[in-house]
């Protein structure tokens, strides 16, 4: 290994070089994931019988890619498959009874959920009443009661010993399709036809896995590495290629940063502001021209989303000016915000921005149904957000209408009249669960970077690796002299720094306060491309006077 990579990997708990082998032979087998064999038999029987399958997807990037994997694989296997996505505003999340009634118009024999369903007790009961079989594929944490589905595939269900609990929804669906292919192979389905190569779908798996910010354990790193390798080799779905083009990124140099910050948000914009069917159509079409047209629509929606988000964030920051003193004094462990005109589709992003700014578990609320508020929360290290909401519910059974999610992100619904009660209950629970030290912001770095590694080759080498949640991209820290500084667009600080006789360009986004003559900075390496010329740029995470 390159000495820099060896140091970085050792710092992330990698002790042997073979742990970095991301070839598909090291992928955990589908049979290890509880429910895949039963799911494969259910789907194989349905395909043989010419049954109609309907996928009910979620309205984020993970849900869209999971749906696309399901549609593409099932069609390749000869299935009659269709899909639906609930409207975020009118129907909300998951397989609700109302969503089942809509699905019933397609007269499905089997309903398949992707990235949702583990909490859909009433929805599965409604599907059963309609005479539909149900297959739940999900990765969210289950509640006290599991739905009475025909089959459940979820690494986080109580009976599952699958070693990777961090699979995204798209990963669960990919595993289900691998098991189905094996079952169809056993039945001789490919004796007279070519067997579909499901590895061709790994670009979608990588995109959904990175965009959903699940932990990149070894199994997920294999899925992402294989997907990126196919992108770099030019083996992409037309829709993924179109999204790269519209974002101004080169698939030949695809990175996890591209997936998480350039491609994923454009897909998510459809689910936030319009209809995620638009995003799914982009991913399942084989027509390059249609894919490009849809990608342009998604890009337009993403620009609109950013504008709405900026306005909402300004509202939130104005509110926070009054809370800042309490937070700084350590008198508040949580933030709960609501504005009457906030958009439901963007509250999660606003919660994330505020959480990053104040280092507090944050929930942003918007109006949903009559008299109800929908909340989207983001957490900090040390607080399992879904478990915290579960504890609030145990103490105040009438307070939260419904909730679900993960350790770091969760959604909930409350009555508007209960907002103050919820704020107080949430604050009480989190204050008990977190130690004061956990509310202090910590920046963990990889230490100093040797001067010889401030090169384009080193930056590109790092960009080629697989970084993400639970396996963070490298952050270094050093002391620099500030030679020049200026503010761009009234909000970004641009600096020229020096150290040991060498000079470096640096920028800190959304930070307009000036720097002193000498700073101690935590930073990432990046490539700045301007008028065709590439140079190394330091992306400052934080700095203070040295």
Short mmCIF file of C-alpha atoms in Angstrom, two decimals:
data_model
loop_
_atom_site.label_atom_id
_atom_site.label_comp_id
_atom_site.label_asym_id
_atom_site.label_seq_id
_atom_site.Cartn_x
_atom_site.Cartn_y
_atom_site.Cartn_z
CA UNK A 1 0.00 0.00 0.00
CA UNK A 2 0.98 3.61 -0.48
CA UNK A 3 2.36 4.80 2.90
CA UNK A 4 -0.32 7.51 3.21
CA UNK A 5 -3.12 5.02 2.57
CA UNK A 6 -1.56 2.55 5.02
CA UNK A 7 -1.63 5.21 7.75
CA UNK A 8 -5.21 6.25 6.96
CA UNK A 9 -6.55 2.71 6.88
CA UNK A 10 -4.78 1.77 10.11
CA UNK A 11 -6.51 4.75 11.73
CA UNK A 12 -9.86 3.31 10.64
CA UNK A 13 -9.30 -0.06 12.22
CA UNK A 14 -7.98 -1.95 9.19
CA UNK A 15 -5.28 -4.34 10.42
CA UNK A 16 -4.68 -6.56 7.38
CA UNK A 17 -4.30 -5.73 3.73
CA UNK A 18 -6.76 -8.47 2.71
CA UNK A 19 -9.53 -6.52 4.51
CA UNK A 20 -9.23 -4.02 1.66
CA UNK A 21 -10.01 -6.59 -1.03
CA UNK A 22 -13.33 -5.40 -2.47
CA UNK A 23 -13.82 -8.15 -5.05
CA UNK A 24 -17.31 -9.67 -5.26
CA UNK A 25 -16.08 -13.05 -3.99
CA UNK A 26 -15.90 -11.50 -0.51
CA UNK A 27 -19.54 -10.34 -0.54
CA UNK A 28 -21.65 -11.95 2.17
CA UNK A 29 -23.82 -14.70 0.60
CA UNK A 30 -27.55 -14.00 0.00
CA UNK A 31 -28.53 -17.13 1.94
CA UNK A 32 -27.14 -15.52 5.11
CA UNK A 33 -29.83 -12.80 4.93
CA UNK A 34 -32.98 -14.13 6.60
CA UNK A 35 -36.01 -14.28 4.32
CA UNK A 36 -34.21 -14.22 0.97
CA UNK A 37 -34.87 -17.90 0.25
CA UNK A 38 -38.57 -17.61 1.04
CA UNK A 39 -38.76 -14.37 -0.97
CA UNK A 40 -37.07 -16.08 -3.92
CA UNK A 41 -39.59 -18.94 -3.85
CA UNK A 42 -42.54 -16.53 -3.59
CA UNK A 43 -41.32 -14.45 -6.52
CA UNK A 44 -40.30 -17.44 -8.66
CA UNK A 45 -43.75 -18.97 -8.19
CA UNK A 46 -45.34 -15.64 -9.12
CA UNK A 47 -43.23 -15.31 -12.28
CA UNK A 48 -44.03 -18.86 -13.35
CA UNK A 49 -47.75 -18.20 -12.81
CA UNK A 50 -47.65 -14.95 -14.79
CA UNK A 51 -48.73 -13.03 -11.67
CA UNK A 52 -48.66 -9.24 -11.51
CA UNK A 53 -46.08 -7.71 -9.16
CA UNK A 54 -46.24 -4.13 -7.86
CA UNK A 55 -43.33 -2.49 -6.06
CA UNK A 56 -44.17 0.20 -3.49
CA UNK A 57 -41.12 2.42 -3.22
CA UNK A 58 -39.90 5.14 -0.87
CA UNK A 59 -39.44 8.70 -2.10
CA UNK A 60 -35.71 9.13 -1.45
CA UNK A 61 -32.62 8.10 -3.41
CA UNK A 62 -32.32 4.77 -1.60
CA UNK A 63 -35.96 3.98 -2.34
CA UNK A 64 -35.64 5.05 -5.98
CA UNK A 65 -32.51 2.97 -6.63
CA UNK A 66 -34.02 -0.03 -4.79
CA UNK A 67 -37.12 0.24 -6.94
CA UNK A 68 -34.99 0.52 -10.10
CA UNK A 69 -32.98 -2.57 -9.12
CA UNK A 70 -36.22 -4.46 -8.56
CA UNK A 71 -37.87 -3.34 -11.80
CA UNK A 72 -34.79 -3.99 -13.95
CA UNK A 73 -34.02 -7.40 -12.41
CA UNK A 74 -37.61 -8.66 -12.36
CA UNK A 75 -38.19 -7.60 -15.98
CA UNK A 76 -34.98 -9.39 -16.94
CA UNK A 77 -36.42 -12.49 -15.25
CA UNK A 78 -39.61 -12.18 -17.30
CA UNK A 79 -41.88 -10.81 -14.56
CA UNK A 80 -44.91 -8.57 -15.05
CA UNK A 81 -43.81 -5.79 -12.70
CA UNK A 82 -45.04 -2.24 -12.04
CA UNK A 83 -44.23 0.31 -9.33
CA UNK A 84 -45.84 3.05 -7.25
CA UNK A 85 -44.44 5.75 -4.98
CA UNK A 86 -46.57 7.40 -2.27
CA UNK A 87 -46.92 11.16 -2.44
CA UNK A 88 -44.86 12.58 0.42
CA UNK A 89 -47.44 15.25 1.32
CA UNK A 90 -50.80 13.51 0.86
CA UNK A 91 -49.96 9.88 1.68
CA UNK A 92 -46.80 10.04 3.75
CA UNK A 93 -44.24 7.30 4.17
CA UNK A 94 -44.60 3.58 3.62
CA UNK A 95 -47.26 1.00 2.82
CA UNK A 96 -50.30 2.67 4.40
CA UNK A 97 -53.86 1.36 3.92
CA UNK A 98 -54.48 4.35 1.61
CA UNK A 99 -51.45 3.31 -0.47
CA UNK A 100 -52.78 -0.25 -0.65
CA UNK A 101 -56.11 1.07 -1.98
CA UNK A 102 -54.22 2.91 -4.74
CA UNK A 103 -52.13 -0.17 -5.52
CA UNK A 104 -55.30 -2.26 -5.74
CA UNK A 105 -56.25 -0.38 -8.92
CA UNK A 106 -53.35 -2.17 -10.64
CA UNK A 107 -54.78 -5.52 -9.47
CA UNK A 108 -51.50 -6.91 -8.13
CA UNK A 109 -51.08 -10.48 -6.96
CA UNK A 110 -47.96 -9.58 -4.98
CA UNK A 111 -47.02 -6.28 -3.33
CA UNK A 112 -43.28 -5.74 -2.79
CA UNK A 113 -42.02 -2.91 -0.60
CA UNK A 114 -38.54 -1.45 -1.00
CA UNK A 115 -36.90 0.72 1.68
CA UNK A 116 -40.14 0.67 3.69
CA UNK A 117 -42.73 -1.67 5.12
CA UNK A 118 -41.22 -2.96 8.37
CA UNK A 119 -43.61 -0.72 10.33
CA UNK A 120 -46.60 -1.15 7.97
CA UNK A 121 -48.72 -3.36 10.22
CA UNK A 122 -52.01 -1.79 9.09
CA UNK A 123 -50.93 -1.59 5.44
CA UNK A 124 -50.02 -5.27 5.25
CA UNK A 125 -53.35 -6.16 6.90
CA UNK A 126 -55.13 -4.06 4.25
CA UNK A 127 -53.21 -5.82 1.47
CA UNK A 128 -54.16 -9.20 2.92
CA UNK A 129 -57.81 -8.10 2.98
CA UNK A 130 -57.50 -7.30 -0.74
CA UNK A 131 -56.14 -10.81 -1.36
CA UNK A 132 -52.59 -9.64 -2.13
CA UNK A 133 -49.46 -11.46 -1.02
CA UNK A 134 -46.85 -9.14 0.56
CA UNK A 135 -43.06 -9.18 0.46
CA UNK A 136 -41.38 -6.59 2.70
CA UNK A 137 -37.81 -5.61 1.83
CA UNK A 138 -36.55 -2.95 4.21
CA UNK A 139 -33.60 -2.01 6.40
CA UNK A 140 -35.24 0.30 8.95
CA UNK A 141 -35.45 -0.75 12.58
CA UNK A 142 -38.65 -2.67 13.41
CA UNK A 143 -41.13 -1.63 16.07
CA UNK A 144 -42.62 -3.81 18.79
CA UNK A 145 -44.94 -5.51 16.25
CA UNK A 146 -43.90 -6.89 12.88
CA UNK A 147 -46.36 -6.77 9.97
CA UNK A 148 -48.06 -10.07 9.12
CA UNK A 149 -46.40 -10.23 5.68
CA UNK A 150 -45.87 -13.40 3.68
CA UNK A 151 -42.12 -12.74 3.75
CA UNK A 152 -39.89 -10.12 5.37
CA UNK A 153 -36.31 -9.48 4.26
CA UNK A 154 -34.63 -7.05 6.66
CA UNK A 155 -31.19 -7.50 8.26
CA UNK A 156 -32.49 -5.66 11.35
CA UNK A 157 -35.47 -7.92 12.05
CA UNK A 158 -35.12 -9.93 15.29
CA UNK A 159 -34.61 -13.34 13.66
CA UNK A 160 -31.83 -12.25 11.29
CA UNK A 161 -28.16 -13.02 11.99
CA UNK A 162 -26.84 -11.34 8.85
CA UNK A 163 -23.42 -9.91 9.81
CA UNK A 164 -23.97 -6.61 7.98
CA UNK A 165 -26.80 -4.75 9.69
CA UNK A 166 -25.91 -1.62 7.69
CA UNK A 167 -27.35 -2.69 4.31
CA UNK A 168 -29.30 0.13 2.66
CA UNK A 169 -32.74 -0.54 1.20
CA UNK A 170 -31.16 -0.93 -2.25
CA UNK A 171 -28.70 -3.46 -0.82
CA UNK A 172 -31.56 -5.52 0.63
CA UNK A 173 -33.35 -5.52 -2.73
CA UNK A 174 -30.15 -6.47 -4.58
CA UNK A 175 -29.65 -9.43 -2.24
CA UNK A 176 -33.27 -10.48 -2.77
CA UNK A 177 -32.75 -10.42 -6.54
CA UNK A 178 -29.54 -12.48 -6.18
CA UNK A 179 -31.51 -15.11 -4.24
CA UNK A 180 -34.29 -15.04 -6.85
CA UNK A 181 -31.82 -15.60 -9.68
CA UNK A 182 -30.36 -18.60 -7.82
CA UNK A 183 -33.88 -20.02 -7.33
CA UNK A 184 -34.77 -19.52 -11.00
CA UNK A 185 -31.46 -21.13 -11.99
CA UNK A 186 -32.37 -24.18 -9.87
CA UNK A 187 -35.71 -24.36 -11.70
CA UNK A 188 -34.00 -24.33 -15.09
CA UNK A 189 -35.35 -20.92 -16.08
CA UNK A 190 -32.13 -20.04 -17.94
CA UNK A 191 -31.61 -23.31 -19.78
CA UNK A 192 -32.69 -21.76 -23.08
CA UNK A 193 -31.80 -18.12 -22.44
CA UNK A 194 -28.85 -16.10 -21.18
CA UNK A 195 -28.78 -15.59 -17.43
CA UNK A 196 -29.11 -11.90 -16.47
CA UNK A 197 -25.94 -10.36 -15.03
CA UNK A 198 -27.09 -8.62 -11.86
CA UNK A 199 -23.64 -7.07 -11.42
CA UNK A 200 -24.77 -4.63 -14.11
CA UNK A 201 -27.03 -3.08 -11.44
CA UNK A 202 -24.20 -2.31 -9.02
CA UNK A 203 -24.00 1.34 -10.13
CA UNK A 204 -27.53 1.73 -8.72
CA UNK A 205 -26.61 -0.17 -5.54
CA UNK A 206 -23.57 2.04 -4.97
CA UNK A 207 -25.58 5.23 -5.54
CA UNK A 208 -28.37 4.30 -3.13
CA UNK A 209 -25.95 3.02 -0.47
CA UNK A 210 -23.84 6.18 -0.42
CA UNK A 211 -26.81 8.56 -0.70
CA UNK A 212 -28.58 6.94 2.26
CA UNK A 213 -25.53 7.58 4.47
CA UNK A 214 -25.52 4.05 5.91
CA UNK A 215 -22.38 2.79 7.61
CA UNK A 216 -19.79 1.65 5.10
CA UNK A 217 -18.83 -1.64 6.73
CA UNK A 218 -16.81 -4.05 4.64
CA UNK A 219 -19.82 -5.53 2.86
CA UNK A 220 -21.14 -2.09 1.90
CA UNK A 221 -17.65 -0.98 0.83
CA UNK A 222 -17.55 -3.96 -1.55
CA UNK A 223 -20.92 -2.99 -3.05
CA UNK A 224 -19.86 0.65 -3.45
CA UNK A 225 -16.40 -0.19 -4.79
CA UNK A 226 -17.86 -2.53 -7.40
CA UNK A 227 -20.45 0.05 -8.44
CA UNK A 228 -17.84 2.80 -8.76
CA UNK A 229 -15.57 0.48 -10.77
CA UNK A 230 -18.37 -0.06 -13.27
CA UNK A 231 -19.08 3.66 -13.48
CA UNK A 232 -15.41 4.42 -14.10
CA UNK A 233 -15.37 1.76 -16.81
CA UNK A 234 -18.35 3.40 -18.54
CA UNK A 235 -20.85 0.68 -17.57
CA UNK A 236 -23.68 2.85 -16.22
CA UNK A 237 -27.43 2.91 -16.56
CA UNK A 238 -28.36 5.66 -19.05
CA UNK A 239 -30.04 7.62 -16.25
CA UNK A 240 -26.98 7.52 -14.00
CA UNK A 241 -24.81 8.64 -16.93
CA UNK A 242 -27.22 11.51 -17.65
CA UNK A 243 -27.14 12.62 -14.01
CA UNK A 244 -23.34 12.68 -14.06
CA UNK A 245 -23.44 14.79 -17.21
CA UNK A 246 -26.00 17.27 -15.88
CA UNK A 247 -23.95 17.64 -12.68
CA UNK A 248 -20.81 18.36 -14.70
CA UNK A 249 -18.99 15.29 -13.35
CA UNK A 250 -16.98 12.70 -15.25
CA UNK A 251 -18.06 9.08 -14.58
CA UNK A 252 -14.52 7.96 -15.44
CA UNK A 253 -13.45 9.65 -12.18
CA UNK A 254 -16.57 8.78 -10.16
CA UNK A 255 -16.16 9.00 -6.39
CA UNK A 256 -18.31 8.58 -3.29
CA UNK A 257 -18.37 12.39 -3.08
CA UNK A 258 -20.01 12.55 -6.52
CA UNK A 259 -22.67 10.04 -5.45
CA UNK A 260 -23.41 11.63 -2.09
CA UNK A 261 -23.29 15.32 -2.99
CA UNK A 262 -23.89 15.61 -6.74
CA UNK A 263 -25.99 12.69 -8.04
CA UNK A 264 -27.98 11.70 -4.95
CA UNK A 265 -29.39 15.19 -4.23
CA UNK A 266 -30.67 15.54 -7.79
CA UNK A 267 -32.62 12.30 -7.46
CA UNK A 268 -33.82 13.23 -3.98
CA UNK A 269 -35.16 16.54 -5.29
CA UNK A 270 -37.92 14.68 -7.16
CA UNK A 271 -39.18 13.09 -3.95
CA UNK A 272 -38.90 16.33 -2.00
CA UNK A 273 -40.66 18.70 -4.38
CA UNK A 274 -42.49 16.63 -7.00
CA UNK A 275 -42.95 12.90 -7.58
CA UNK A 276 -40.15 10.35 -7.15
CA UNK A 277 -41.61 8.48 -10.13
CA UNK A 278 -39.63 11.01 -12.16
CA UNK A 279 -36.39 9.83 -10.54
CA UNK A 280 -37.28 6.16 -10.92
CA UNK A 281 -38.12 6.64 -14.61
CA UNK A 282 -34.68 8.21 -15.06
CA UNK A 283 -33.08 5.08 -13.60
CA UNK A 284 -35.12 2.44 -15.46
CA UNK A 285 -35.23 3.91 -18.97
CA UNK A 286 -32.84 2.51 -21.59
CA UNK A 287 -33.40 5.53 -23.85
CA UNK A 288 -30.41 7.87 -23.43
CA UNK A 289 -32.33 10.86 -24.82
CA UNK A 290 -35.24 10.36 -22.41
CA UNK A 291 -32.80 9.87 -19.54
CA UNK A 292 -31.11 13.19 -20.34
CA UNK A 293 -34.46 15.00 -20.55
CA UNK A 294 -35.50 13.63 -17.13
CA UNK A 295 -32.07 14.47 -15.67
CA UNK A 296 -32.55 18.06 -16.78
CA UNK A 297 -35.92 18.15 -15.00
CA UNK A 298 -34.32 16.71 -11.86
CA UNK A 299 -31.57 19.33 -12.02
CA UNK A 300 -34.19 22.08 -12.24
CA UNK A 301 -36.01 20.64 -9.21
CA UNK A 302 -32.72 20.48 -7.31
CA UNK A 303 -32.06 24.18 -7.95
CA UNK A 304 -35.57 24.95 -6.71
CA UNK A 305 -34.96 22.77 -3.64
CA UNK A 306 -31.77 24.68 -2.85
CA UNK A 307 -33.60 27.99 -3.08
CA UNK A 308 -36.37 26.81 -0.74
CA UNK A 309 -33.80 25.34 1.63
CA UNK A 310 -31.86 28.62 1.75
CA UNK A 311 -34.99 30.55 2.74
CA UNK A 312 -35.94 27.96 5.36
CA UNK A 313 -32.42 27.90 6.76
CA UNK A 314 -32.45 31.68 7.10
CA UNK A 315 -35.74 31.43 9.02
CA UNK A 316 -34.24 28.76 11.24
CA UNK A 317 -31.08 30.73 11.93
CA UNK A 318 -33.11 33.78 12.89
CA UNK A 319 -34.96 31.61 15.40
CA UNK A 320 -31.71 30.11 16.61
CA UNK A 321 -30.25 33.51 17.40
CA UNK A 322 -32.52 33.44 20.43
CA UNK A 323 -31.49 29.88 21.32
CA UNK A 324 -27.78 30.28 20.69
CA UNK A 325 -27.09 31.58 24.19
CA UNK A 326 -28.84 28.61 25.80
CA UNK A 327 -27.00 26.15 23.55
CA UNK A 328 -23.62 27.84 24.15
CA UNK A 329 -24.22 27.81 27.90
CA UNK A 330 -25.03 24.10 27.75
CA UNK A 331 -28.61 24.66 28.87
CA UNK A 332 -30.17 22.87 25.88
CA UNK A 333 -29.46 19.38 24.59
CA UNK A 334 -31.89 19.49 21.64
CA UNK A 335 -33.39 21.78 19.00
CA UNK A 336 -37.01 21.52 17.78
CA UNK A 337 -38.10 24.08 15.17
CA UNK A 338 -41.33 24.82 13.32
CA UNK A 339 -42.41 27.51 10.87
CA UNK A 340 -45.93 27.48 9.34
CA UNK A 341 -44.74 27.94 5.75
CA UNK A 342 -41.89 25.42 5.75
CA UNK A 343 -41.91 22.77 2.99
CA UNK A 344 -42.27 19.15 4.12
CA UNK A 345 -39.81 17.94 1.54
CA UNK A 346 -36.91 20.05 2.79
CA UNK A 347 -37.20 19.89 6.59
CA UNK A 348 -34.74 16.98 6.81
CA UNK A 349 -32.03 18.97 5.07
CA UNK A 350 -32.67 21.99 7.33
CA UNK A 351 -32.50 19.77 10.42
CA UNK A 352 -29.17 18.43 9.20
CA UNK A 353 -27.74 21.90 8.59
CA UNK A 354 -28.78 23.12 12.05
CA UNK A 355 -27.44 19.96 13.68
CA UNK A 356 -24.07 20.55 12.02
CA UNK A 357 -24.03 24.19 13.10
CA UNK A 358 -25.00 23.71 16.76
CA UNK A 359 -24.02 20.06 17.36
CA UNK A 360 -27.38 19.21 18.88
CA UNK A 361 -29.96 16.57 17.90
CA UNK A 362 -32.38 18.61 15.78
CA UNK A 363 -35.93 18.08 14.57
CA UNK A 364 -37.53 20.43 12.03
CA UNK A 365 -41.32 20.39 11.65
CA UNK A 366 -43.68 21.40 8.83
CA UNK A 367 -47.46 21.28 8.59
CA UNK A 368 -48.84 18.09 7.06
CA UNK A 369 -52.40 16.90 7.56
CA UNK A 370 -55.00 19.08 9.27
CA UNK A 371 -53.80 19.81 12.80
CA UNK A 372 -50.66 17.70 12.42
CA UNK A 373 -46.95 18.42 12.07
CA UNK A 374 -44.49 16.20 10.27
CA UNK A 375 -40.97 16.23 11.69
CA UNK A 376 -37.63 15.14 10.32
CA UNK A 377 -34.74 14.71 12.73
CA UNK A 378 -30.96 14.39 12.57
CA UNK A 379 -28.79 13.21 15.44
CA UNK A 380 -25.22 13.48 16.70
CA UNK A 381 -22.79 10.71 17.62
CA UNK A 382 -23.85 8.98 20.81
CA UNK A 383 -27.61 9.45 20.48
CA UNK A 384 -29.73 6.79 18.77
CA UNK A 385 -32.52 9.06 17.55
CA UNK A 386 -35.14 6.39 16.92
CA UNK A 387 -34.56 4.91 20.37
CA UNK A 388 -34.88 8.38 21.92
CA UNK A 389 -38.25 8.87 20.21
CA UNK A 390 -39.29 5.39 21.37
CA UNK A 391 -38.51 6.41 24.96
CA UNK A 392 -40.54 9.63 24.52
CA UNK A 393 -43.46 7.46 23.36
CA UNK A 394 -43.15 5.09 26.31
CA UNK A 395 -43.28 8.01 28.75
CA UNK A 396 -45.97 9.94 26.86
CA UNK A 397 -48.05 7.36 24.91
CA UNK A 398 -50.40 9.99 23.45
CA UNK A 399 -47.72 12.42 22.27
CA UNK A 400 -46.27 10.99 19.02
CA UNK A 401 -48.76 9.83 16.40
CA UNK A 402 -46.17 7.74 14.55
CA UNK A 403 -42.39 7.57 14.14
CA UNK A 404 -39.59 5.51 12.61
CA UNK A 405 -36.04 5.70 11.39
CA UNK A 406 -32.42 5.00 12.26
CA UNK A 407 -29.79 5.96 14.80
CA UNK A 408 -28.86 9.18 12.99
CA UNK A 409 -32.11 10.13 11.22
CA UNK A 410 -35.78 9.69 12.00
CA UNK A 411 -39.21 10.94 11.03
CA UNK A 412 -42.28 11.51 13.16
CA UNK A 413 -45.76 13.00 13.23
CA UNK A 414 -47.27 14.94 16.16
CA UNK A 415 -50.34 17.10 16.67
CA UNK A 416 -49.59 20.79 16.20
CA UNK A 417 -51.11 21.55 19.60
CA UNK A 418 -48.54 19.21 21.20
CA UNK A 419 -45.41 20.91 19.83
CA UNK A 420 -44.43 22.49 23.16
CA UNK A 421 -45.07 19.23 25.03
CA UNK A 422 -42.96 17.34 22.54
CA UNK A 423 -40.13 19.87 22.77
CA UNK A 424 -40.06 19.47 26.56
CA UNK A 425 -40.31 15.66 26.48
CA UNK A 426 -37.63 15.31 23.79
CA UNK A 427 -35.31 17.65 25.69
CA UNK A 428 -35.83 15.67 28.91
CA UNK A 429 -35.09 12.30 27.30
CA UNK A 430 -32.02 13.42 25.37
CA UNK A 431 -30.59 15.24 28.39
CA UNK A 432 -30.73 11.94 30.27
CA UNK A 433 -29.26 9.87 27.43
CA UNK A 434 -26.31 12.14 26.61
CA UNK A 435 -23.37 13.09 28.82
CA UNK A 436 -22.36 16.78 28.73
CA UNK A 437 -19.09 15.84 26.99
CA UNK A 438 -21.07 14.34 24.09
CA UNK A 439 -22.59 17.76 23.42
CA UNK A 440 -19.13 19.22 22.86
CA UNK A 441 -18.16 19.33 19.20
CA UNK A 442 -15.16 17.15 18.39
CA UNK A 443 -13.19 17.16 15.16
CA UNK A 444 -11.23 13.96 14.67
CA UNK A 445 -8.37 14.24 12.20
CA UNK A 446 -5.70 12.05 10.66
CA UNK A 447 -3.02 14.38 12.01
CA UNK A 448 -0.57 16.37 9.96
CA UNK A 449 -0.05 15.78 6.26
CA UNK A 450 3.50 15.48 5.01
CA UNK A 451 4.40 18.32 2.58
CA UNK A 452 5.15 15.88 -0.22
CA UNK A 453 1.50 14.77 -0.35
CA UNK A 454 0.01 18.15 -1.29
CA UNK A 455 -0.14 16.95 -4.88
CA UNK A 456 -2.81 16.26 -7.48
CA UNK A 457 -1.71 12.61 -7.60
CA UNK A 458 -2.24 12.25 -3.85
CA UNK A 459 -5.66 13.93 -3.99
CA UNK A 460 -6.79 11.70 -6.84
CA UNK A 461 -5.48 8.62 -5.05
CA UNK A 462 -7.59 9.52 -2.01
CA UNK A 463 -10.63 10.27 -4.19
CA UNK A 464 -10.31 6.79 -5.68
CA UNK A 465 -10.86 5.13 -2.30
CA UNK A 466 -14.19 4.30 -0.66
CA UNK A 467 -15.09 6.73 2.12
CA UNK A 468 -18.39 7.42 3.83
CA UNK A 469 -20.44 7.03 7.01
CA UNK A 470 -18.48 5.03 9.59
CA UNK A 471 -15.41 5.08 7.34
CA UNK A 472 -14.79 8.82 7.02
CA UNK A 473 -12.84 10.61 4.33
CA UNK A 474 -9.43 11.84 5.51
CA UNK A 475 -9.27 15.12 7.45
CA UNK A 476 -5.84 16.54 8.29
CA UNK A 477 -4.80 19.36 10.58
CA UNK A 478 -1.85 21.76 10.41
CA UNK A 479 -0.78 25.25 11.42
CA UNK A 480 -0.56 27.76 8.54
CA UNK A 481 0.28 31.40 8.05
CA UNK A 482 -2.50 33.41 6.39
CA UNK A 483 -1.02 35.35 3.48
CA UNK A 484 -4.24 36.62 1.89
CA UNK A 485 -7.98 36.31 2.47
CA UNK A 486 -11.23 37.55 0.97
CA UNK A 487 -14.94 36.76 1.16
CA UNK A 488 -16.67 35.34 -1.93
CA UNK A 489 -20.38 36.03 -2.55
CA UNK A 490 -20.68 37.44 0.98
CA UNK A 491 -20.49 33.99 2.56
CA UNK A 492 -17.40 31.91 1.59
CA UNK A 493 -13.91 32.63 2.98
CA UNK A 494 -11.14 32.24 0.41
CA UNK A 495 -7.56 32.13 1.72
CA UNK A 496 -3.97 31.78 0.59
CA UNK A 497 -2.03 29.87 3.23
CA UNK A 498 1.65 29.08 3.64
CA UNK A 499 3.64 26.51 5.54
CA UNK A 500 7.34 25.70 5.31
CA UNK A 501 7.81 27.96 2.29
CA UNK A 502 4.99 26.36 0.28
CA UNK A 503 1.70 28.14 -0.49
CA UNK A 504 -1.77 26.62 -0.67
CA UNK A 505 -5.17 27.81 -1.83
CA UNK A 506 -7.93 27.17 0.71
CA UNK A 507 -11.65 27.84 1.13
CA UNK A 508 -14.23 27.47 3.88
CA UNK A 509 -17.81 27.45 2.63
CA UNK A 510 -20.57 29.29 4.50
CA UNK A 511 -18.04 31.04 6.73
CA UNK A 512 -17.58 34.75 6.23
CA UNK A 513 -15.60 35.59 9.40
CA UNK A 514 -11.99 36.52 8.74
CA UNK A 515 -8.94 34.63 9.98
CA UNK A 516 -5.99 35.81 12.06
CA UNK A 517 -2.38 35.94 10.92
CA UNK A 518 -1.83 32.28 11.82
CA UNK A 519 -4.42 29.50 12.08
CA UNK A 520 -4.67 25.89 13.16
CA UNK A 521 -6.96 24.32 10.53
CA UNK A 522 -8.70 21.01 9.98
CA UNK A 523 -9.05 20.39 6.24
CA UNK A 524 -9.70 17.97 3.41
CA UNK A 525 -7.79 17.85 0.14
CA UNK A 526 -9.63 18.58 -3.09
CA UNK A 527 -8.98 19.41 -6.74
CA UNK A 528 -9.90 22.91 -7.88
CA UNK A 529 -10.44 23.09 -11.63
CA UNK A 530 -10.57 26.56 -13.18
CA UNK A 531 -10.43 27.25 -16.92
CA UNK A 532 -9.04 23.78 -17.54
CA UNK A 533 -6.22 24.13 -15.00
CA UNK A 534 -6.26 21.80 -11.97
CA UNK A 535 -4.66 22.62 -8.63
CA UNK A 536 -4.76 21.35 -5.06
CA UNK A 537 -7.18 23.18 -2.78
CA UNK A 538 -7.71 22.78 0.96
CA UNK A 539 -11.36 22.54 2.02
CA UNK A 540 -11.37 23.91 5.55
CA UNK A 541 -13.65 22.13 8.03
CA UNK A 542 -12.74 24.37 10.95
CA UNK A 543 -9.97 26.73 12.02
CA UNK A 544 -8.96 28.77 15.02
CA UNK A 545 -6.24 31.29 15.72
CA UNK A 546 -2.92 29.60 16.47
#
